[in-house]
C-alpha cells in the first residue's frame, strides 16, 4: 500500500513539474505570439491604463491625457491641436499613431527600455513604466506666426536654425484637430471619414510629406552650381544669355516675366529672376555638376528623418539638355518639400554648409532625467564658402532692391528669393507662390533663421505672386518672431 502511495505522489510531482514547465513555456517562450494575436486585448488595455507622456513646445506641454474610466482608460488630448498637428501627429485608440506620436511612441507610452532602470527584469515581469516626455525644437512664436500668416490658404511653412539644423516652425494648412481621432467611438469614426474625404487633405503634412516644383527658388541651387563650377566668375559680368532662349535641340522658346534679361549679369538675373539666364547656366554647368550640387543641398536623399520620414526632394539626373534647362529653373521633374527649400536657404546663411534638420531636442523620463539628447548633427558641404558669401549678397539684394521687398525687417539683414512654380496640364493651374529667406538680427554674428513658404492657392495674379506679394510677408512674420525670441532657444 505504501508503495502505491509513493508512486502516486511521484506521479503528482511529475504532473506538477509538467504544469510548471508548460506555464513557463506559455509565459516566456510563447508570450510574443499571444501578444500578437488579434484576439488578445490585454496589451491594448495595458497600453491605455496610464497617462501617456507629453510633447513639449517652448517648455509647455501641447498634449495631455483624459481619464475616460473605460477599459481603454486614457485618451490623448491636444492643446492648440491644429497649430501643432504637423509636429505631433495623432495618437488614436482606433487608428494608431503618426509623426512624433509614432516615432517617439516607446518613450511616450513608457515601453522604451531606456526609461526603465532594470529593463530585463521589467520585460520578464511584463510591466510598463510611466511614459516619458519629448521636448521639441519648435519656437512657439514662430509656429504661431506661420500659422496665422497662412490663415485659410492652402500651403506650408518650414523654418530652421542654420547653425544647428533645429526646426523652429513646421506648419501645414489646412490643418485638423488630432484630438478628434483620439477615442474609439462613433465621433472618432465620423471625424476619420470626414478628414479622409476632405478635398484639401488636412491630414497631409505639406511641410515634409508633399513635394512641389520649387520654381525660381531653385535658382539659388543653379547659381551655386554655376559659381562653384566657375561657369560664372564675376557676378556682374554679362552671361551671354539671349532673350528669348531656345531650349537646346528644340524650337521651344523660353521667355521672362520681366524685361532686361538679355545678356544680364548673374546679379541682375537673380534680382529679376530671369528664366533665360538660369536655364542657360544649368545647361552650361551640365547635368553631372548640377546633380552633384543639388545632392549637396539634400535633393535625392531617401534617408532624411527628423525623426519621422521626409518625402524625397528630387532633381532628375536622366534628362536631355532641354529638360536640364527647365530643371535648372525649378520646373520639369524638379520637386522639393518646404523643409528642403528651408535647408537651401540655411546653406546660404550657414556659409555653404548644410546641417541635418531635427525636431526633437531631447527625451526625458517622468522624473525629469534625460534619456537622450540630439547632440551634434551631421554636416555636409553644399557649396564653397566663397560661393555662399556671394549668394548671401545676391539674396540680400533681392530684398533690398528687388522682388522680395515685403520680407524686409527694420534693423535686420534679410536675404530672400521669390518663386512662381507652374503646374497642371499645360501649366493651367494657379501658380504656387514660393519664398525662401534667412534673417540676421542687428548685433548677431550669424543668421538665426532660414524659412521656406509655399502657398498653393495664392489668390493673386502672376505678377503679384512673382513679386513676393503672397509668401514673403509670411516669411517675414516668422523671421521677426524668431529674432524677437532670441533665435528660438525657448524649448525649456
Coordinates of C-alpha atoms in Angstrom, one line a residue:
X1 CA 0.0 0.0 0.0
X2 CA 2.8 2.4 0.9
X3 CA 4.5 1.7 -2.4
X4 CA 1.3 2.7 -4.3
X5 CA 1.2 5.9 -2.3
X6 CA 4.8 6.7 -3.2
X7 CA 4.1 6.0 -6.9
X8 CA 1.0 8.3 -6.8
X9 CA 3.0 11.0 -5.0
X10 CA 5.8 10.8 -7.6
X11 CA 3.3 10.9 -10.4
X12 CA 1.7 14.0 -8.9
X13 CA 5.1 15.7 -8.6
X14 CA 5.8 14.9 -12.3
X15 CA 2.4 16.4 -13.2
X16 CA 3.1 19.5 -11.1
X17 CA 6.6 19.8 -12.8
X18 CA 5.0 19.4 -16.2
X19 CA 2.4 22.1 -15.4
X20 CA 5.2 24.5 -14.2
X21 CA 7.2 23.8 -17.4
X22 CA 4.2 24.4 -19.5
X23 CA 3.3 27.6 -17.7
X24 CA 6.9 28.9 -18.2
X25 CA 6.7 28.0 -21.9
X26 CA 3.5 29.9 -22.3
X27 CA 4.6 32.9 -20.2
X28 CA 8.1 33.3 -21.7
X29 CA 8.5 31.4 -24.9
X30 CA 5.1 31.8 -26.5
X31 CA 4.3 35.2 -25.0
X32 CA 5.2 37.1 -28.1
X33 CA 2.8 35.1 -30.3
X34 CA 0.0 35.5 -27.8
X35 CA 0.7 39.3 -27.6
X36 CA 0.5 39.5 -31.4
X37 CA -2.8 37.6 -31.5
X38 CA -5.6 39.9 -32.7
X39 CA -8.0 38.3 -30.2
X40 CA -5.8 39.3 -27.3
X41 CA -6.8 42.7 -26.0
X42 CA -4.6 42.7 -22.9
X43 CA -1.7 44.6 -24.5
X44 CA -4.1 47.2 -25.8
X45 CA -5.9 47.6 -22.5
X46 CA -2.5 47.8 -20.7
X47 CA -1.3 50.5 -23.2
X48 CA -4.1 52.8 -22.2
X49 CA -4.1 52.1 -18.4
X50 CA -1.8 55.0 -17.7
X51 CA -1.4 58.6 -19.0
X52 CA 0.8 59.0 -22.0
X53 CA 3.9 61.1 -21.8
X54 CA 3.7 64.6 -23.2
X55 CA 5.2 66.5 -26.2
X56 CA 6.6 69.9 -25.2
X57 CA 6.9 73.1 -27.2
X58 CA 8.7 76.1 -25.7
X59 CA 8.7 74.4 -22.3
X60 CA 4.9 73.9 -22.3
X61 CA 3.0 70.7 -22.9
X62 CA 0.9 70.7 -26.0
X63 CA -0.6 67.2 -25.3
X64 CA -2.3 65.6 -22.3
X65 CA -4.3 62.5 -21.3
X66 CA -8.0 62.3 -20.3
X67 CA -9.4 59.6 -17.9
X68 CA -12.4 58.1 -19.5
X69 CA -13.0 55.4 -16.8
X70 CA -13.4 52.8 -19.6
X71 CA -11.4 49.7 -20.4
X72 CA -9.2 51.8 -22.7
X73 CA -8.9 54.2 -19.8
X74 CA -6.8 57.2 -21.1
X75 CA -7.4 59.1 -24.3
X76 CA -5.0 61.6 -25.8
X77 CA -5.8 65.3 -25.7
X78 CA -4.2 68.2 -27.5
X79 CA -3.8 71.9 -26.8
X80 CA -3.9 74.0 -29.9
X81 CA -4.3 70.8 -31.9
X82 CA -4.5 72.3 -35.4
X83 CA -1.5 74.5 -34.7
X84 CA 0.8 71.7 -33.7
X85 CA -0.7 68.8 -35.7
X86 CA 2.2 68.8 -38.3
X87 CA 4.5 68.2 -35.4
X88 CA 2.7 65.9 -33.0
X89 CA 0.6 63.9 -35.4
X90 CA -2.2 61.9 -33.6
X91 CA -2.4 59.0 -31.1
X92 CA -5.7 57.2 -31.6
X93 CA -7.1 54.2 -29.9
X94 CA -8.7 53.2 -33.2
X95 CA -6.3 54.5 -35.9
X96 CA -2.8 54.2 -34.4
X97 CA -0.2 56.9 -34.3
X98 CA 1.6 59.3 -36.7
X99 CA 4.5 61.7 -36.8
X100 CA 6.1 62.3 -33.3
X101 CA 3.4 60.3 -31.6
X102 CA 4.6 57.4 -33.7
X103 CA 8.3 57.8 -33.8
X104 CA 8.5 58.6 -30.1
X105 CA 5.9 56.1 -29.1
X106 CA 8.3 54.0 -27.0
X107 CA 9.1 57.0 -24.8
X108 CA 5.6 58.4 -24.6
X109 CA 4.0 55.0 -23.8
X110 CA 6.6 54.0 -21.3
X111 CA 7.9 50.9 -23.2
X112 CA 11.3 52.3 -24.2
X113 CA 13.9 50.2 -22.3
X114 CA 15.9 53.4 -21.7
X115 CA 13.2 54.6 -19.4
X116 CA 13.5 51.5 -17.1
X117 CA 16.3 51.0 -14.5
X118 CA 16.2 47.2 -14.8
X119 CA 14.9 46.6 -18.3
X120 CA 15.5 42.8 -18.4
X121 CA 13.6 42.2 -15.2
X122 CA 10.9 44.6 -16.2
X123 CA 10.4 42.8 -19.5
X124 CA 10.1 39.4 -17.8
X125 CA 7.6 40.9 -15.4
X126 CA 5.7 42.2 -18.4
X127 CA 5.3 45.6 -16.7
X128 CA 5.1 49.1 -18.2
X129 CA 6.8 52.2 -16.7
X130 CA 5.4 55.7 -16.7
X131 CA 5.7 57.5 -20.1
X132 CA 8.5 60.0 -20.7
X133 CA 8.3 63.4 -22.4
X134 CA 9.5 64.6 -25.8
X135 CA 11.0 68.1 -25.9
X136 CA 10.8 69.6 -29.4
X137 CA 12.9 72.3 -31.1
X138 CA 9.8 74.3 -32.1
X139 CA 9.7 78.0 -31.3
X140 CA 6.1 78.7 -30.4
X141 CA 6.2 82.3 -31.5
X142 CA 7.5 81.3 -35.0
X143 CA 4.9 78.5 -35.2
X144 CA 2.0 80.8 -34.4
X145 CA 3.3 83.5 -36.9
X146 CA 3.5 80.9 -39.7
X147 CA 0.0 79.5 -38.9
X148 CA -1.6 83.0 -38.7
X149 CA 0.2 84.0 -41.9
X150 CA -1.1 81.1 -43.9
X151 CA -4.6 81.6 -42.5
X152 CA -7.2 80.0 -44.6
X153 CA -4.9 79.4 -47.6
X154 CA -3.5 76.0 -48.5
X155 CA 0.2 75.8 -48.0
X156 CA 3.1 75.2 -45.7
X157 CA 6.0 76.8 -43.8
X158 CA 9.3 75.3 -42.6
X159 CA 11.8 77.3 -40.6
X160 CA 15.2 76.1 -39.4
X161 CA 18.2 77.4 -37.4
X162 CA 21.1 77.5 -39.9
X163 CA 23.9 77.0 -37.4
X164 CA 22.3 73.8 -35.8
X165 CA 19.6 72.4 -38.0
X166 CA 17.0 72.8 -35.3
X167 CA 13.5 73.0 -36.8
X168 CA 11.8 76.2 -35.4
X169 CA 8.5 76.0 -37.2
X170 CA 6.6 73.3 -39.2
X171 CA 3.1 74.4 -40.3
X172 CA 0.7 72.9 -42.8
X173 CA -2.7 74.3 -43.8
X174 CA -5.5 73.4 -43.8
X175 CA -4.9 71.5 -40.6
X176 CA -7.1 69.4 -38.2
X177 CA -7.5 68.7 -34.5
X178 CA -5.8 65.4 -33.7
X179 CA -8.0 65.1 -30.5
X180 CA -11.0 64.3 -32.7
X181 CA -9.4 61.0 -33.5
X182 CA -8.2 60.0 -30.0
X183 CA -11.1 57.8 -28.9
X184 CA -12.6 54.7 -30.4
X185 CA -16.3 55.7 -30.5
X186 CA -18.6 56.9 -33.2
X187 CA -17.3 60.5 -33.0
X188 CA -13.8 59.4 -33.9
X189 CA -15.1 57.3 -36.8
X190 CA -17.1 60.2 -38.2
X191 CA -14.1 62.5 -37.9
X192 CA -11.8 60.0 -39.6
X193 CA -14.2 59.6 -42.5
X194 CA -14.7 63.4 -42.8
X195 CA -11.0 64.1 -42.8
X196 CA -10.2 61.5 -45.4
X197 CA -13.0 62.7 -47.7
X198 CA -11.9 66.4 -47.4
X199 CA -10.6 67.5 -50.9
X200 CA -7.8 69.6 -49.3
X201 CA -6.4 66.6 -47.3
X202 CA -5.9 68.4 -43.9
X203 CA -4.1 65.3 -42.5
X204 CA -1.4 65.7 -45.2
X205 CA 1.8 67.3 -43.7
X206 CA 2.6 69.6 -46.6
X207 CA 5.8 70.9 -44.9
X208 CA 7.6 67.5 -45.1
X209 CA 5.4 65.0 -46.9
X210 CA 4.4 67.0 -50.0
X211 CA 6.7 68.0 -52.8
X212 CA 6.2 70.9 -55.2
X213 CA 8.0 72.3 -58.2
X214 CA 10.2 74.9 -56.5
X215 CA 10.2 77.3 -59.4
X216 CA 12.5 80.2 -59.2
X217 CA 13.6 79.5 -55.6
X218 CA 15.7 76.7 -57.2
X219 CA 17.8 79.3 -58.9
X220 CA 19.7 79.5 -55.6
X221 CA 20.9 76.0 -56.3
X222 CA 21.6 76.7 -60.0
X223 CA 23.6 79.9 -59.1
X224 CA 25.6 77.9 -56.5
X225 CA 26.4 75.3 -59.2
X226 CA 27.5 77.9 -61.7
X227 CA 29.7 79.7 -59.2
X228 CA 31.3 76.5 -57.8
X229 CA 32.0 75.2 -61.4
X230 CA 33.4 78.7 -62.3
X231 CA 31.0 78.9 -65.2
X232 CA 30.3 82.3 -63.6
X233 CA 33.4 84.0 -62.3
X234 CA 32.1 87.6 -61.9
X235 CA 28.5 88.1 -60.7
X236 CA 28.5 91.5 -62.5
X237 CA 29.8 90.2 -65.9
X238 CA 27.4 89.6 -68.8
X239 CA 26.3 85.9 -69.1
X240 CA 25.8 85.9 -72.9
X241 CA 22.2 84.7 -72.5
X242 CA 19.7 85.5 -75.2
X243 CA 16.1 86.6 -74.5
X244 CA 14.2 84.6 -75.5
X245 CA 16.3 81.4 -75.1
X246 CA 15.6 78.5 -77.4
X247 CA 15.8 75.2 -75.5
X248 CA 18.7 73.1 -76.9
X249 CA 17.5 70.6 -79.6
X250 CA 14.0 72.1 -79.7
X251 CA 12.1 75.0 -81.2
X252 CA 10.6 75.9 -77.8
X253 CA 11.4 79.5 -76.8
X254 CA 11.8 80.3 -73.1
X255 CA 10.9 83.9 -72.1
X256 CA 10.9 86.0 -69.0
X257 CA 8.2 87.8 -66.9
X258 CA 10.3 91.0 -66.8
X259 CA 12.4 92.9 -69.3
X260 CA 16.1 93.5 -69.1
X261 CA 17.2 89.8 -69.0
X262 CA 19.1 89.7 -72.3
X263 CA 22.8 89.1 -71.6
X264 CA 22.1 90.0 -67.9
X265 CA 24.7 89.5 -65.3
X266 CA 24.1 86.9 -62.5
X267 CA 23.4 89.7 -60.1
X268 CA 20.7 91.3 -62.3
X269 CA 19.3 87.9 -63.4
X270 CA 19.0 86.8 -59.8
X271 CA 17.3 90.0 -58.8
X272 CA 14.9 89.9 -61.7
X273 CA 14.5 86.1 -61.7
X274 CA 15.4 85.7 -65.3
X275 CA 14.4 82.3 -66.6
X276 CA 16.6 82.5 -69.7
X277 CA 19.8 83.2 -67.8
X278 CA 19.4 80.4 -65.3
X279 CA 18.2 77.9 -67.9
X280 CA 21.3 78.5 -70.0
X281 CA 23.5 78.4 -66.9
X282 CA 22.2 75.0 -66.0
X283 CA 22.9 73.7 -69.5
X284 CA 26.4 75.2 -69.3
X285 CA 27.1 73.7 -65.9
X286 CA 26.0 70.2 -67.2
X287 CA 23.8 67.6 -65.6
X288 CA 26.5 65.9 -63.6
X289 CA 27.6 69.0 -61.8
X290 CA 24.0 70.3 -61.4
X291 CA 23.0 67.0 -59.9
X292 CA 26.0 67.0 -57.5
X293 CA 25.2 70.4 -56.3
X294 CA 21.5 69.6 -55.8
X295 CA 22.6 66.4 -53.9
X296 CA 24.8 68.6 -51.6
X297 CA 21.8 70.6 -50.7
X298 CA 19.8 67.5 -49.9
X299 CA 18.0 66.6 -53.1
X300 CA 17.6 62.9 -54.0
X301 CA 18.2 61.9 -50.3
X302 CA 15.9 59.0 -49.4
X303 CA 17.1 58.7 -45.8
X304 CA 16.2 62.1 -44.2
X305 CA 14.3 61.7 -41.0
X306 CA 13.5 64.4 -38.4
X307 CA 12.8 61.8 -36.7
X308 CA 9.7 60.9 -38.9
X309 CA 10.4 60.4 -42.6
X310 CA 10.5 63.3 -45.0
X311 CA 9.5 62.9 -48.7
X312 CA 12.4 62.8 -51.1
X313 CA 13.0 66.1 -52.9
X314 CA 14.2 65.3 -56.5
X315 CA 16.4 66.6 -59.2
X316 CA 16.2 64.3 -62.3
X317 CA 19.6 63.1 -63.5
X318 CA 18.3 61.3 -66.6
X319 CA 17.5 64.4 -68.6
X320 CA 18.5 65.8 -72.0
X321 CA 19.8 69.4 -72.4
X322 CA 16.3 70.9 -72.9
X323 CA 15.0 69.1 -69.9
X324 CA 18.0 70.2 -67.9
X325 CA 17.3 73.8 -68.8
X326 CA 13.8 73.5 -67.4
X327 CA 15.0 71.6 -64.3
X328 CA 17.5 74.4 -63.6
X329 CA 14.7 76.9 -63.1
X330 CA 12.8 74.6 -60.8
X331 CA 10.4 73.1 -63.3
X332 CA 10.2 69.8 -65.3
X333 CA 10.7 67.0 -62.8
X334 CA 12.4 69.1 -60.1
X335 CA 10.4 68.7 -56.8
X336 CA 11.0 69.9 -53.3
X337 CA 9.4 69.9 -49.9
X338 CA 9.2 73.2 -48.0
X339 CA 11.7 71.8 -45.5
X340 CA 14.2 71.1 -48.3
X341 CA 13.9 74.6 -49.5
X342 CA 14.4 75.9 -46.0
X343 CA 17.6 73.8 -46.0
X344 CA 18.7 75.5 -49.2
X345 CA 18.3 79.0 -47.6
X346 CA 20.0 77.7 -44.5
X347 CA 23.0 76.5 -46.5
X348 CA 23.5 80.0 -47.9
X349 CA 23.1 81.6 -44.5
X350 CA 25.4 79.0 -43.0
X351 CA 28.4 79.6 -45.2
X352 CA 27.8 76.8 -47.6
X353 CA 27.2 74.0 -45.0
X354 CA 24.0 72.1 -44.5
X355 CA 23.1 70.8 -41.1
X356 CA 20.8 67.8 -40.9
X357 CA 17.5 69.2 -39.6
X358 CA 15.9 67.7 -36.4
X359 CA 12.8 68.2 -34.4
X360 CA 13.5 66.5 -31.1
X361 CA 15.8 68.3 -28.7
X362 CA 15.7 65.6 -26.1
X363 CA 13.6 62.9 -24.4
X364 CA 13.2 62.8 -20.6
X365 CA 11.9 60.4 -18.0
X366 CA 8.8 61.2 -16.0
X367 CA 11.0 62.3 -13.1
X368 CA 12.9 64.7 -15.4
X369 CA 16.1 62.8 -16.1
X370 CA 17.4 63.0 -19.7
X371 CA 17.0 59.8 -21.7
X372 CA 18.5 61.0 -25.0
X373 CA 19.6 64.4 -26.5
X374 CA 20.0 65.5 -30.0
X375 CA 23.7 66.1 -29.8
X376 CA 25.8 67.3 -32.8
X377 CA 24.2 66.7 -36.2
X378 CA 25.9 65.6 -39.5
X379 CA 27.2 68.4 -41.7
X380 CA 27.8 68.3 -45.4
X381 CA 29.1 71.0 -47.8
X382 CA 26.6 72.3 -50.3
X383 CA 29.0 74.8 -51.9
X384 CA 32.2 76.7 -51.4
X385 CA 32.2 79.3 -48.6
X386 CA 33.1 82.0 -51.2
X387 CA 30.1 80.9 -53.2
X388 CA 27.8 81.1 -50.2
X389 CA 29.1 84.6 -49.4
X390 CA 28.3 85.8 -52.9
X391 CA 24.8 84.2 -52.8
X392 CA 24.2 85.8 -49.5
X393 CA 24.7 89.2 -51.1
X394 CA 22.6 88.3 -54.1
X395 CA 19.7 87.2 -51.8
X396 CA 20.1 90.5 -49.8
X397 CA 19.9 92.4 -53.0
X398 CA 16.5 90.7 -53.8
X399 CA 15.1 92.0 -50.5
X400 CA 16.7 95.4 -50.6
X401 CA 16.2 96.2 -54.3
X402 CA 14.1 93.5 -56.0
X403 CA 11.1 91.3 -55.8
X404 CA 11.4 90.4 -52.1
X405 CA 10.9 93.8 -50.6
X406 CA 8.0 92.7 -48.5
X407 CA 10.3 90.5 -46.5
X408 CA 12.4 93.3 -45.2
X409 CA 12.8 93.7 -41.4
X410 CA 13.9 97.0 -39.9
X411 CA 17.2 96.6 -38.1
X412 CA 18.0 93.2 -39.5
X413 CA 19.7 91.8 -42.6
X414 CA 17.4 89.7 -44.7
X415 CA 18.1 87.7 -47.8
X416 CA 15.4 86.1 -50.0
X417 CA 14.4 84.6 -53.3
X418 CA 10.9 84.7 -54.7
X419 CA 9.5 81.9 -56.8
X420 CA 6.5 81.1 -59.0
X421 CA 6.0 77.4 -59.8
X422 CA 3.9 76.4 -62.8
X423 CA 1.9 73.2 -62.6
X424 CA -1.1 71.4 -64.0
X425 CA -1.9 70.4 -67.6
X426 CA -0.2 72.9 -69.9
X427 CA 0.6 74.9 -66.7
X428 CA -3.1 75.7 -66.3
X429 CA -3.1 75.6 -62.5
X430 CA -2.8 78.8 -60.4
X431 CA 0.9 79.1 -59.8
X432 CA 2.4 78.1 -56.4
X433 CA 3.8 81.1 -54.6
X434 CA 7.2 80.4 -53.1
X435 CA 9.6 82.5 -50.9
X436 CA 12.8 81.3 -49.3
X437 CA 14.8 83.5 -47.0
X438 CA 17.1 84.0 -44.0
X439 CA 17.4 86.7 -41.4
X440 CA 20.3 88.0 -39.2
X441 CA 19.4 90.4 -36.4
X442 CA 21.4 93.5 -35.6
X443 CA 24.4 92.5 -33.5
X444 CA 24.0 88.8 -34.3
X445 CA 27.2 87.1 -35.6
X446 CA 25.3 84.8 -37.9
X447 CA 21.8 84.4 -39.3
X448 CA 19.3 83.0 -36.8
X449 CA 16.6 81.6 -39.0
X450 CA 16.0 80.3 -42.6
X451 CA 12.5 80.0 -43.9
X452 CA 10.6 78.5 -46.8
X453 CA 7.0 79.3 -47.6
X454 CA 4.8 77.8 -50.2
X455 CA 1.2 78.9 -50.9
X456 CA -0.8 76.5 -53.2
X457 CA -3.9 78.6 -53.8
X458 CA -2.5 82.1 -54.0
X459 CA -5.4 84.4 -54.7
X460 CA -3.4 86.8 -56.7
X461 CA -2.3 87.4 -60.3
X462 CA 1.0 86.1 -61.5
X463 CA 2.8 89.4 -61.2
X464 CA 1.9 89.7 -57.5
X465 CA 3.0 86.2 -56.8
X466 CA 6.3 86.7 -58.6
X467 CA 6.8 89.9 -56.7
X468 CA 6.6 88.2 -53.3
X469 CA 3.2 89.6 -52.5
X470 CA 1.8 86.4 -51.1
X471 CA 4.6 84.3 -49.5
X472 CA 7.2 86.9 -48.5
X473 CA 5.1 88.6 -45.7
X474 CA 4.5 85.2 -44.1
X475 CA 8.2 84.5 -44.1
X476 CA 8.9 88.0 -42.7
X477 CA 6.5 87.3 -39.8
X478 CA 8.2 84.1 -39.0
X479 CA 11.7 85.6 -39.1
X480 CA 10.6 88.5 -36.9
X481 CA 9.2 86.1 -34.3
X482 CA 12.5 84.2 -34.2
X483 CA 14.6 87.3 -33.9
X484 CA 12.4 88.7 -31.2
X485 CA 12.5 85.5 -29.2
X486 CA 16.3 85.3 -29.3
X487 CA 16.8 82.8 -32.0
X488 CA 14.2 80.3 -30.9
X489 CA 16.1 79.0 -27.8
X490 CA 12.9 78.5 -25.8
X491 CA 12.4 74.8 -25.6
X492 CA 12.7 74.7 -21.8

